[in-house]
Coordinates of C-alpha atoms in Angstrom, one line a residue:
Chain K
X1 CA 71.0 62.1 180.2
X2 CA 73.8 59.4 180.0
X3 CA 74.4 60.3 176.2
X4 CA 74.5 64.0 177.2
X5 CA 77.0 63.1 180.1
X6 CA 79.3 61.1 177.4
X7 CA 79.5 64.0 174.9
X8 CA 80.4 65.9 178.2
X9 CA 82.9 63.6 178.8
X10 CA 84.3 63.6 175.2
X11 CA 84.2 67.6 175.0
X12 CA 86.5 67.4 178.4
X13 CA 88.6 65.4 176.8
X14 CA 89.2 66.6 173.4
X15 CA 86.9 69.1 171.9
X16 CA 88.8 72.0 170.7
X17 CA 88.0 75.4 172.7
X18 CA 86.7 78.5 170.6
X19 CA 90.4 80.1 170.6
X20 CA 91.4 77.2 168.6
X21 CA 88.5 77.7 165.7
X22 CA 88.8 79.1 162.8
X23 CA 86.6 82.2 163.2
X24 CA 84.2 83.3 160.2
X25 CA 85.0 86.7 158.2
X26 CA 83.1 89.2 159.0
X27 CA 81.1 91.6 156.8
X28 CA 82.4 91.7 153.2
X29 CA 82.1 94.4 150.7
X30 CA 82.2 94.1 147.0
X31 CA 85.7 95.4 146.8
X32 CA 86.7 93.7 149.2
X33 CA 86.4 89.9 147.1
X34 CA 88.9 88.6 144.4
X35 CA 88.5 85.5 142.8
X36 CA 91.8 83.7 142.1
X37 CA 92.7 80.1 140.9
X38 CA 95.7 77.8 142.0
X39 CA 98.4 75.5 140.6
X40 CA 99.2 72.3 142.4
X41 CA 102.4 74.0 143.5
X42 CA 99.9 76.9 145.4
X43 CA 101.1 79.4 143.0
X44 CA 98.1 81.9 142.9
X45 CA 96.6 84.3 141.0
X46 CA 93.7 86.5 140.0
X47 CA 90.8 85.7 138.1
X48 CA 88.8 88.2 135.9
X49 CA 86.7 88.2 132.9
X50 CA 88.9 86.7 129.8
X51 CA 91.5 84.8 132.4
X52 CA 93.0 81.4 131.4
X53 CA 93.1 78.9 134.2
X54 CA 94.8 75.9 135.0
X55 CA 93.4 72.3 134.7
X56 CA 94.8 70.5 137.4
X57 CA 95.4 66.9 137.3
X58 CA 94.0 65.8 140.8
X59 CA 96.0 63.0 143.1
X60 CA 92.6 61.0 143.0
X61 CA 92.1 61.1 139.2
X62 CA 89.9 63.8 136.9
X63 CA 91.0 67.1 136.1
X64 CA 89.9 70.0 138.3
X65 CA 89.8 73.5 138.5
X66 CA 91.2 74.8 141.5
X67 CA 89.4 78.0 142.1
X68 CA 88.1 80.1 145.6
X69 CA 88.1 83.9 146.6
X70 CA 90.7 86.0 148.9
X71 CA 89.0 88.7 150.7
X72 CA 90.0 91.5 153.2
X73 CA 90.0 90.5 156.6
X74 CA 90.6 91.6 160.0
X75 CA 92.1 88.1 160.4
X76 CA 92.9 84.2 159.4
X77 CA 89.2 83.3 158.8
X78 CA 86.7 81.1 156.9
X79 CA 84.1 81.2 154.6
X80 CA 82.1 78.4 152.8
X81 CA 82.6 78.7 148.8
X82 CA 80.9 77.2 145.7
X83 CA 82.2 77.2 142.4
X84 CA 80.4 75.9 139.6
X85 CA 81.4 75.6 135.9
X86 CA 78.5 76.5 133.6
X87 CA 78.5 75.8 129.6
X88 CA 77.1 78.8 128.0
X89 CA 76.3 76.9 125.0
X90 CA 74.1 74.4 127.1
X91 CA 73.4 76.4 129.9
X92 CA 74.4 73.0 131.9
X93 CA 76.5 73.3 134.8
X94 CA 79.8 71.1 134.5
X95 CA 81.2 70.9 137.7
X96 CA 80.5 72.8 141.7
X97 CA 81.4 71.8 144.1
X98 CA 80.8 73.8 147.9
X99 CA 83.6 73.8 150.6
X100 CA 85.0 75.7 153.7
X101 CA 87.2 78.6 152.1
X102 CA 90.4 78.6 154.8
X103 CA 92.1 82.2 154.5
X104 CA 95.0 83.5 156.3
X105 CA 95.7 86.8 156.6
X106 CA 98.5 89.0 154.7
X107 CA 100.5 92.2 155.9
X108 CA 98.1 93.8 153.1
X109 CA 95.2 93.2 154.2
X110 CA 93.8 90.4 152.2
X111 CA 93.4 87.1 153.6
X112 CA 94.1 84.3 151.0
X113 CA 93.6 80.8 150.9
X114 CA 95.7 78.5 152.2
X115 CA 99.1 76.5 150.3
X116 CA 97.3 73.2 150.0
X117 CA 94.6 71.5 147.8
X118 CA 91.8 71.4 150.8
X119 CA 91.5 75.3 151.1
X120 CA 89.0 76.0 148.5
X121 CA 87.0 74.7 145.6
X122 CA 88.4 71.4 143.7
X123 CA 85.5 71.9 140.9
X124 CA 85.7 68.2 139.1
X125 CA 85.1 68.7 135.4
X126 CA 86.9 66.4 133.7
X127 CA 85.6 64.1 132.7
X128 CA 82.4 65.2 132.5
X129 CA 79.1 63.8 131.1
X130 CA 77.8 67.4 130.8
X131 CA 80.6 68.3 128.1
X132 CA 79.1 67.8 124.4
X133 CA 82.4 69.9 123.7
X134 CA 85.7 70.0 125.1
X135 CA 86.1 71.5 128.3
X136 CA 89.2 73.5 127.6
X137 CA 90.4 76.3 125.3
X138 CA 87.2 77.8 125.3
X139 CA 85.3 80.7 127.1
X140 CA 83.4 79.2 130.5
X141 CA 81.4 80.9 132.9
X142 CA 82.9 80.6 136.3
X143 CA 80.3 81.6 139.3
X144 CA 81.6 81.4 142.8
X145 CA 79.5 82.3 145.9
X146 CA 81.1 83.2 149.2
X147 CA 78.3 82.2 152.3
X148 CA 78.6 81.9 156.2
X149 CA 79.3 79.1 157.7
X150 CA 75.4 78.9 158.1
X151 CA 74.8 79.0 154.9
X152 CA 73.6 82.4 154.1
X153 CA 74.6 83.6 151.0
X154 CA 76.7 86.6 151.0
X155 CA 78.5 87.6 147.7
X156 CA 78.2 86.0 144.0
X157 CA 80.8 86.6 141.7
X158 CA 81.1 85.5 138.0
X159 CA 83.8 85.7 135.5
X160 CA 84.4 84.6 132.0
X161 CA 87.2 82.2 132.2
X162 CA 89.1 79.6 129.7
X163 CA 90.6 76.3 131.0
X164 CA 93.7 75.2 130.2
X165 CA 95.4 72.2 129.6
X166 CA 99.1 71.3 130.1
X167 CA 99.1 68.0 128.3
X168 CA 97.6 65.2 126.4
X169 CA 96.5 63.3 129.4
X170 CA 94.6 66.4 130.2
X171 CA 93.1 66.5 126.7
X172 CA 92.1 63.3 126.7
X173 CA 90.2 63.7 130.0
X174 CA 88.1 66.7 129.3
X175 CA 87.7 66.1 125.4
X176 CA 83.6 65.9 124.5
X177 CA 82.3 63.2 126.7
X178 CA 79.7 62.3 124.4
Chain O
X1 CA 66.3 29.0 170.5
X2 CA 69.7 30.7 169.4
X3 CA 68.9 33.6 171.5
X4 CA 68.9 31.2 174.6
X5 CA 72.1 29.0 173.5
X6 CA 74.0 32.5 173.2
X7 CA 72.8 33.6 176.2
X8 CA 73.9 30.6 178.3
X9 CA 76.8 31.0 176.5
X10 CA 77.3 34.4 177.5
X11 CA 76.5 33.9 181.0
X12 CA 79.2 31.3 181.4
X13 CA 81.7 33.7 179.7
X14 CA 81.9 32.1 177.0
X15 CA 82.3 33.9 172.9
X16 CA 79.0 33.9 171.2
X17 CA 79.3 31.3 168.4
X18 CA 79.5 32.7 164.9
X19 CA 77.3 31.5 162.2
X20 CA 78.4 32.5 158.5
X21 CA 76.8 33.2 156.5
X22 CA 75.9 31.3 153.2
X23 CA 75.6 31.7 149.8
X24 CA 74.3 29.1 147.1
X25 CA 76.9 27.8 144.6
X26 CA 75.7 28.9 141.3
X27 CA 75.9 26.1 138.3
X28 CA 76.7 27.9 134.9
X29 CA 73.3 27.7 133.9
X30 CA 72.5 30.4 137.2
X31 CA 75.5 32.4 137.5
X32 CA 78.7 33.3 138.6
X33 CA 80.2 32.4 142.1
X34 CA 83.4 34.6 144.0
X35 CA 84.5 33.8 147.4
X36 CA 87.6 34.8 148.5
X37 CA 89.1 32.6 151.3
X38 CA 88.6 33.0 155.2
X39 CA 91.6 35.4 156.5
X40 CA 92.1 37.2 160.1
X41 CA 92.8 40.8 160.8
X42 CA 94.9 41.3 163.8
X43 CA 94.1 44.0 166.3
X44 CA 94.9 46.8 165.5
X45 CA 95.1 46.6 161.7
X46 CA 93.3 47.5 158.6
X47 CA 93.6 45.2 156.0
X48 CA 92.4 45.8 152.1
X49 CA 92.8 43.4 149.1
X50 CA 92.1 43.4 145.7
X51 CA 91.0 40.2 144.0
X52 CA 91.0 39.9 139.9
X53 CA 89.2 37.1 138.2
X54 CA 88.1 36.7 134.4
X55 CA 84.1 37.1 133.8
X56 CA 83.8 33.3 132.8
X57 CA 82.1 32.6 129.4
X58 CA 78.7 30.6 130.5
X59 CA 76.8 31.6 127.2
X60 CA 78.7 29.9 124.3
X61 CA 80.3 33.3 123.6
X62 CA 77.3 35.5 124.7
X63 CA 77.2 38.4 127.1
X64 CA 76.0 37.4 130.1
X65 CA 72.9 39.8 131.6
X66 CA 72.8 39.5 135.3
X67 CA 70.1 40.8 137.4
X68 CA 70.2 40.1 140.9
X69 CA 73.4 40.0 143.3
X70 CA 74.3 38.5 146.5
X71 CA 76.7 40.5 148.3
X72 CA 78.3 38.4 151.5
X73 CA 80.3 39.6 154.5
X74 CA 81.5 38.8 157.7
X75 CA 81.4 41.0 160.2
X76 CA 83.9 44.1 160.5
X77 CA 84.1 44.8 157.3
X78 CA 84.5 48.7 155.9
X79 CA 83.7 47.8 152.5
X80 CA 83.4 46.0 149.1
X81 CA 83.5 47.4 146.0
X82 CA 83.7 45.7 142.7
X83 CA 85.3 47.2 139.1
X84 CA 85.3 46.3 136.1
X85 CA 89.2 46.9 134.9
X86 CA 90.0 49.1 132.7
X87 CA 93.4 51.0 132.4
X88 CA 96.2 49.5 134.4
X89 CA 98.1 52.2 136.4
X90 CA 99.7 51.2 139.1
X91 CA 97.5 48.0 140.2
X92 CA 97.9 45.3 137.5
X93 CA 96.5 42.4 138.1
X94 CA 99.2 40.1 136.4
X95 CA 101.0 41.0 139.9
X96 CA 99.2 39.3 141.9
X97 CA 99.5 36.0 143.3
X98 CA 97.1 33.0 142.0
X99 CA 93.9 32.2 144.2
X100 CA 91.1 30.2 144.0
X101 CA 87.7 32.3 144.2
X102 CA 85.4 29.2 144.7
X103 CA 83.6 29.4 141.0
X104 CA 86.4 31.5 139.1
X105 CA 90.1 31.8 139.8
X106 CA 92.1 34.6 139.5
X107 CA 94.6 36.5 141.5
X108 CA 95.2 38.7 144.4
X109 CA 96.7 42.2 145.2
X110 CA 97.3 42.2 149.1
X111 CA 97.2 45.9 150.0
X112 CA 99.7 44.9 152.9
X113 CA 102.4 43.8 150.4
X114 CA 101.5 46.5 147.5
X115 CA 100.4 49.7 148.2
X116 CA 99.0 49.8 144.9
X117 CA 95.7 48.6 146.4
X118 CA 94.9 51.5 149.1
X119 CA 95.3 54.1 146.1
X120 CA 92.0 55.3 144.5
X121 CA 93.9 57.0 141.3
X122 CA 94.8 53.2 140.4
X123 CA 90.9 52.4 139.3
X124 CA 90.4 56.0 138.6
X125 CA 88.9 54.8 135.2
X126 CA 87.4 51.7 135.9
X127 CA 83.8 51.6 136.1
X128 CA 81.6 50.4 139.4
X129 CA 79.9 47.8 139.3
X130 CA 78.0 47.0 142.4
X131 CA 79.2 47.7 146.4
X132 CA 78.4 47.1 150.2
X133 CA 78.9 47.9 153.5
X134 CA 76.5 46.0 155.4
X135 CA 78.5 43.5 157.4
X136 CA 76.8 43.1 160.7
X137 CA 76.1 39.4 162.2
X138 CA 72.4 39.5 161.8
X139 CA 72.7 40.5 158.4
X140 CA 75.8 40.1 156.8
X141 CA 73.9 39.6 152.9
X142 CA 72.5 42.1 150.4
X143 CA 70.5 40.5 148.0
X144 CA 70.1 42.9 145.4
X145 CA 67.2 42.0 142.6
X146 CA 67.1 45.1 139.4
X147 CA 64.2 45.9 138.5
X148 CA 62.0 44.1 135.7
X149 CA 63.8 44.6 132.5
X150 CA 66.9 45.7 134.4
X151 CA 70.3 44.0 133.9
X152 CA 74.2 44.1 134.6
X153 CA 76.0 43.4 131.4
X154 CA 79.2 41.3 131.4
X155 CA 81.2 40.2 128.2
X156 CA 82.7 36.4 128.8
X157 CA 86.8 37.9 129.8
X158 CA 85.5 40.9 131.2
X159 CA 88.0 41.2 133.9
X160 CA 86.9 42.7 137.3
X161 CA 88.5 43.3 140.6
X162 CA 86.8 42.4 143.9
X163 CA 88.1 44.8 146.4
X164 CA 87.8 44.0 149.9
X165 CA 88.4 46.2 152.9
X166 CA 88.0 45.0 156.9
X167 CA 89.4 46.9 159.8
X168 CA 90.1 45.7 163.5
X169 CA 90.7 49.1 165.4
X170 CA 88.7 51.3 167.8
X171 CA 86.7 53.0 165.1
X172 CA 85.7 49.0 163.7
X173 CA 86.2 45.8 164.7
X174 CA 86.2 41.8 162.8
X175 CA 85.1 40.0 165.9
X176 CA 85.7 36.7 163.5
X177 CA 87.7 36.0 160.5
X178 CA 87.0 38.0 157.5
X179 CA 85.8 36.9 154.4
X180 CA 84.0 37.8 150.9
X181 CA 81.1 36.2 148.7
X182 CA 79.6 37.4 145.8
X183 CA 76.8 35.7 143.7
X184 CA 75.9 37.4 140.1
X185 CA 72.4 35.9 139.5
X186 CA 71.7 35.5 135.5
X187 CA 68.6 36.5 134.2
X188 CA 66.2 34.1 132.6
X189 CA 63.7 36.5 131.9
X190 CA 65.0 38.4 128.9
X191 CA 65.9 41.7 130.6
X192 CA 67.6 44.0 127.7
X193 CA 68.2 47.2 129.5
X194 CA 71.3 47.8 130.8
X195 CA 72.2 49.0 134.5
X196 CA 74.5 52.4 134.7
X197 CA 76.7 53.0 137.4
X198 CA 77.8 56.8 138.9
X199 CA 80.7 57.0 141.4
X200 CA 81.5 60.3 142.7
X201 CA 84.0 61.7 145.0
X202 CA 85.1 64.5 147.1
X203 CA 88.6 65.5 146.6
X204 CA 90.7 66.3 149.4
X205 CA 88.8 67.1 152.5
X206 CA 89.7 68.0 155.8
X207 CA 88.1 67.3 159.0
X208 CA 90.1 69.1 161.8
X209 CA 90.7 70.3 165.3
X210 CA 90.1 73.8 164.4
X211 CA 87.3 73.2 161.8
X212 CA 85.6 70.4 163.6
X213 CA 82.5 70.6 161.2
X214 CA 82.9 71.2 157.7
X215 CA 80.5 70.1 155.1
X216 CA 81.6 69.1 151.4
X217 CA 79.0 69.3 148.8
X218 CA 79.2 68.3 145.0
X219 CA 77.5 67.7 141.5
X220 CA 77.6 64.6 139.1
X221 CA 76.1 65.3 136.2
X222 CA 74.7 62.6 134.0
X223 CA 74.7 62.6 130.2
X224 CA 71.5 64.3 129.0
X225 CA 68.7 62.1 128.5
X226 CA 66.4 59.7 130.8
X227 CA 67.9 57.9 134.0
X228 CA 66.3 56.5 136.5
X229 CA 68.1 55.3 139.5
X230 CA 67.3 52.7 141.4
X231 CA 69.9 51.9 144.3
X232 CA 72.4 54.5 146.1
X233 CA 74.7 54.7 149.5
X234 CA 77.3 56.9 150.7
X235 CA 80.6 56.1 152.0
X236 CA 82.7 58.2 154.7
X237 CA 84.8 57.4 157.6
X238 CA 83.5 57.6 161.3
X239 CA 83.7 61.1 161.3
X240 CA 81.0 61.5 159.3
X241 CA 77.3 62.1 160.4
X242 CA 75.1 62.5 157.6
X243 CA 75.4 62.0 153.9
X244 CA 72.8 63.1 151.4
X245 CA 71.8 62.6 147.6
X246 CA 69.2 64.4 146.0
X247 CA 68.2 64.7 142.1
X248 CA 69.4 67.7 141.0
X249 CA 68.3 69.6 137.5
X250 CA 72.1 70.2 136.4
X251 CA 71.2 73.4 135.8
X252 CA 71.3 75.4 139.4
X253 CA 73.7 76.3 141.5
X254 CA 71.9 76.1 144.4
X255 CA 71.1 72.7 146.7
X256 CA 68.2 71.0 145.1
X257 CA 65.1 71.4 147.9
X258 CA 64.4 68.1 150.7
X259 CA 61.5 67.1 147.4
X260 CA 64.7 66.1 145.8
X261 CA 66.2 63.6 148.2
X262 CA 66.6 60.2 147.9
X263 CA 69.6 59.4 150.2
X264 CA 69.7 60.5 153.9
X265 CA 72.2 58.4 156.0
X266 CA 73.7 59.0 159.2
X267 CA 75.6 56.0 159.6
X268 CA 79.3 55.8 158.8
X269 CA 80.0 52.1 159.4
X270 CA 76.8 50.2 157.9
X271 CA 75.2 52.8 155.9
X272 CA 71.9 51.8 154.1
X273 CA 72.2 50.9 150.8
X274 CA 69.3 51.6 149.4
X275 CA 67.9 50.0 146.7
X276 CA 63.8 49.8 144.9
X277 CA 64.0 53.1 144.4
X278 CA 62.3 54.8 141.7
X279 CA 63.6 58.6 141.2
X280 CA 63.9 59.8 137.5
X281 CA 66.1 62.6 137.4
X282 CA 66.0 65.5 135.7
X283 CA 67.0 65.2 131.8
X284 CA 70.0 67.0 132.1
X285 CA 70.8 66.6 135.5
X286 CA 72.5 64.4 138.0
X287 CA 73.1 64.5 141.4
X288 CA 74.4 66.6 144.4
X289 CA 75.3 65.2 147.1
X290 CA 76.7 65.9 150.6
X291 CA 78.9 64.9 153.5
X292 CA 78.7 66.4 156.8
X293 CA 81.1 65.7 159.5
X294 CA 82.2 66.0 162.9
X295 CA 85.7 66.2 163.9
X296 CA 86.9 63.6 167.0
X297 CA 89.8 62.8 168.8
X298 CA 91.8 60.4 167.5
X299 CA 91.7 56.9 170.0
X300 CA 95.3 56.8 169.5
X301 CA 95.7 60.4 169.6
X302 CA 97.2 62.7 167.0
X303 CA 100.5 61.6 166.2
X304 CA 99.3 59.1 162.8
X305 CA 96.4 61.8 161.9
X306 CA 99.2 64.6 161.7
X307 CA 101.5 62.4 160.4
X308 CA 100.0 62.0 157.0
X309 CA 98.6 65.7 156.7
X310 CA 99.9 66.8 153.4
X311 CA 99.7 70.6 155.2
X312 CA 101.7 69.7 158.3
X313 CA 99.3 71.7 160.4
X314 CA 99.5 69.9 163.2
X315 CA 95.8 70.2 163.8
X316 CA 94.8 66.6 164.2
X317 CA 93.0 67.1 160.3
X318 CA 91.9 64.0 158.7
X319 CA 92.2 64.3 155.1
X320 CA 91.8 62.2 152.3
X321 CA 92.4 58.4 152.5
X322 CA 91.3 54.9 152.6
X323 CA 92.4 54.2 155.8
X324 CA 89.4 54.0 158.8
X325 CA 90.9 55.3 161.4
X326 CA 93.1 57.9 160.6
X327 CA 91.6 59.4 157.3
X328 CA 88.5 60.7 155.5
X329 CA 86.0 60.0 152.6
X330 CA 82.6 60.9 150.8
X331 CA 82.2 58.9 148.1
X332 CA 78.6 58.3 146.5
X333 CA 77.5 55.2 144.7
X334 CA 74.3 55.4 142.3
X335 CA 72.9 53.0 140.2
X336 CA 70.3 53.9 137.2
X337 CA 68.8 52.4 134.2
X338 CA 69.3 52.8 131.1
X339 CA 73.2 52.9 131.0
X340 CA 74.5 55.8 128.2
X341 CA 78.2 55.9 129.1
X342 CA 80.3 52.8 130.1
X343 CA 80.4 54.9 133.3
X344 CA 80.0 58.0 135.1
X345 CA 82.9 59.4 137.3
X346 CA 83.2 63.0 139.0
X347 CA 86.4 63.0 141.2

């Protein structure tokens, strides 16, 4: 009772009310998906089978790729994303990683994610033990699922993808691990 | 009998005395010994420092197979971490400022002079060697012992960096002064196989107003073959509320089932560290692991969470950082047998 009364106290004091949340998309159609990458400067674009994307060097060290969805939507809204990196070769999975997707809403319809690093998937893959080969200049598989909040799966996409590297700090850090 | 004596001296308004802890000095013959000095952390403040010293040649030349550690801490502490230093970006230890360690010397980095200290991409490539967070009065000492056959392996010169972390805010407290030991046990038992180390980290998360609880989830995979680890803890800030590590078959894309976990912690500020365990993982597999959190007001308020929002949302987000109280982590620490790869890093 007294705990209950001190997260009631708390909530009075600073929980956020439901007009401040960032609301869940509603339903999604397969049209109605595009998976895109991003640059550390947020400049975005499409990804479809056969697309090069960026290898980013990240503030906290590694390489990642810096990959999500934009979606049509009535409104700013959220998803959670995965994106995982598989290895045809090995079959093994480089990098996923699973985040909220934070989309706001264009005059055309399409909600996209957010200017910042924090709005979708930073998928770590360099280095990574995974990688017998280098993890760039050569054809991927990139698979990213869009779910609720709850969980519940709702779209998987895949694309055949080919990371990039600027430079030779970037070479270095996803050459063959092994 | 102490219960009493602190109760008496509680009733009469008086502090509760503090009893540090102690470690054993170590003679060559049994180890290595790193204290760093007694220091105070003023109300209010965080303070971090990073402490360099030489592994000292006790073997005539030999490396030096260590395999069971004493990790010491007074209370308040957020963390300890030691690295074994590799490239020098931005924190060099040549910078810092001679200090005596108790059984090595070396120098110090203080994080409020040099900045250099606070920032993760300065040890981005230097490998963990052993962490904790366990700092409370009763029992301020991990002693760690590896497994039979198990050992840490140190070349005399090595160089390593002892990083130390307390905090004396609302979201933590150092009732006392603040203050580090280590003890690297040697093994007299011929242990030949080597102890790996797996750090992993979320990049840039965001706890916030208007997404009060998100949940970050990641993979680390391990070089194929055997591992088998045997300690593990997670690391967040006090917006965290659980933090999980399973064994995962680095082949999947989906979260490995409850069969698979081997790390469930819902404590932010002394988190278990667990060690004995015994969880083989898959042969070309790794880990996954997740942080869930819950977003809070600021004690302070807003003003310093905003303040270093690289979005400028103005939505009280905590993002990335070292510091307690105003920032965010989820950073898992593994340790397996046999090491394969000086170390393995996903950030």
């Amino acid at each position: 009772m007294l705990l209950k009364r001190l997260v009631l106290l708390v909530c009075l004091a600073g929980c956020p009310s439901d007009d401040e949340l960032l609301p869940e998309c509603t339903a999604l159609e397969t049209d109605s998906v595009m998976l895109v990458c991003s640059t550390l400067d947020n400049q975005m674009s499409d990804i479809t089978d056969g697309s090069n994307v960026p290898l980013l060097a990240a503030p906290q060290g590694g390489h990642i790729l810096f990959v999500g969805a934009r979606v049509r939507a009535a409104r700013d809204c959220q998803l959670t994303a995965k994106a995982a990196l598989r290895d045809p070769s090995t079959q093994r999975v480089l990098g996923l990683e699973e985040r909220p997707l934070l989309l706001d809403r264009k005059s055309d319809g399409w909600a996209v994610p957010r200017d910042g690093l924090d709005s979708m998937p930073n998928v770590a893959v360099c280095p990574s033990s995974a990688a017998n080969t280098a993890v760039y200049d050569r054809p991927l598989e990139l698979e990213i699922t869009l779910s609720t909040l709850a969980g519940t799966p709702i779209i998987t996409r895949t694309a055949q993808i080919t990371p990039t590297c600027d430079d030779d700090w970037c070479r270095t850090d996803c050459a063959a691990h092994l | 009998m102490r219960f009493a004596f602190a109760f008496i001296l509680v009733a009469t308004g008086c502090p509760a005395p503090y009893e540090p802890w102690l470690l054993d000095e170590l003679s060559p013959a049994d180890g290595i010994w790193v204290r760093t000095p007694e220091f105070k952390v003023a109300a209010g403040q965080e303070v971090q420092d990073c402490y360099f010293f030489d592994v000292p040649d006790l073997a005539g030349g030999a490396d030096l197979w260590i395999d069971r550690a004493q990790l010491a801490l007074n209370a308040g502490s957020h963390h300890m971490n030691v690295f074994r230093v590799k490239t020098i970006v931005g924190l060099d230890p040549a910078a810092g400022t001679p200090i005596e360690l108790g059984g090595v010397q070396g120098t110090v980095v203080h994080g409020a002079d040099n900045m250099n200290c606070w920032k993760s991409a300065n040890w981005a490539d230097w490998p963990l060697v052993a962490n904790s967070q366990q700092s409370t009065e009763d029992n301020p000492i991990i002693d760690w012992k590896l497994p039979a056959g198990v050992a840490t392996r140190f070349s005399p010169g090595e160089k390593l960096m002892l990083q130390v972390h307390y905090v004396n805010a609302s979201d933590q407290v150092t009732p006392w002064s603040a203050r580090a030991g280590i003890n690297f046990y040697r093994s007299k038992d011929g242990d030949t196989m080597e102890l790996g180390t797996l750090f992993a980290t979320q990049q840039n998360i965001r706890v916030c107003r208007s997404n009060p609880t998100p949940s970050y989830s990641g993979t680390c995979a391990m070089p194929a073959g055997t591992h088998n680890v045997t300690a593990a803890n997670g690391h967040f800030h006090s917006r965290g509320t659980e933090f999980r590590i399973w064994a995962w078959d680095g082949l999947t894309t989906t979260r490995p089932d409850d069969s698979a976990l081997f790390y469930d912690s819902d404590t932010w500020d002394e988190p278990d560290m667990a060690t004995g365990l015994d969880v083989t993982l898959p042969t070309t597999g790794g880990i996954w692991w997740t942080c869930d959190y819950q977003w809070s007001e600021p004690a302070g308020g807003c003003e310093a969470v905003d303040a270093r929002d690289p979005q400028h949302a103005n939505d009280c987000c905590y993002t990335f950082g070292p510091t307690v109280e105003t920032s965010e982590h989820c950073n898992a620490f593994v340790y397996y047998y046999p090491r394969v790869t000086e170390a393995v890093t996903c950030f």
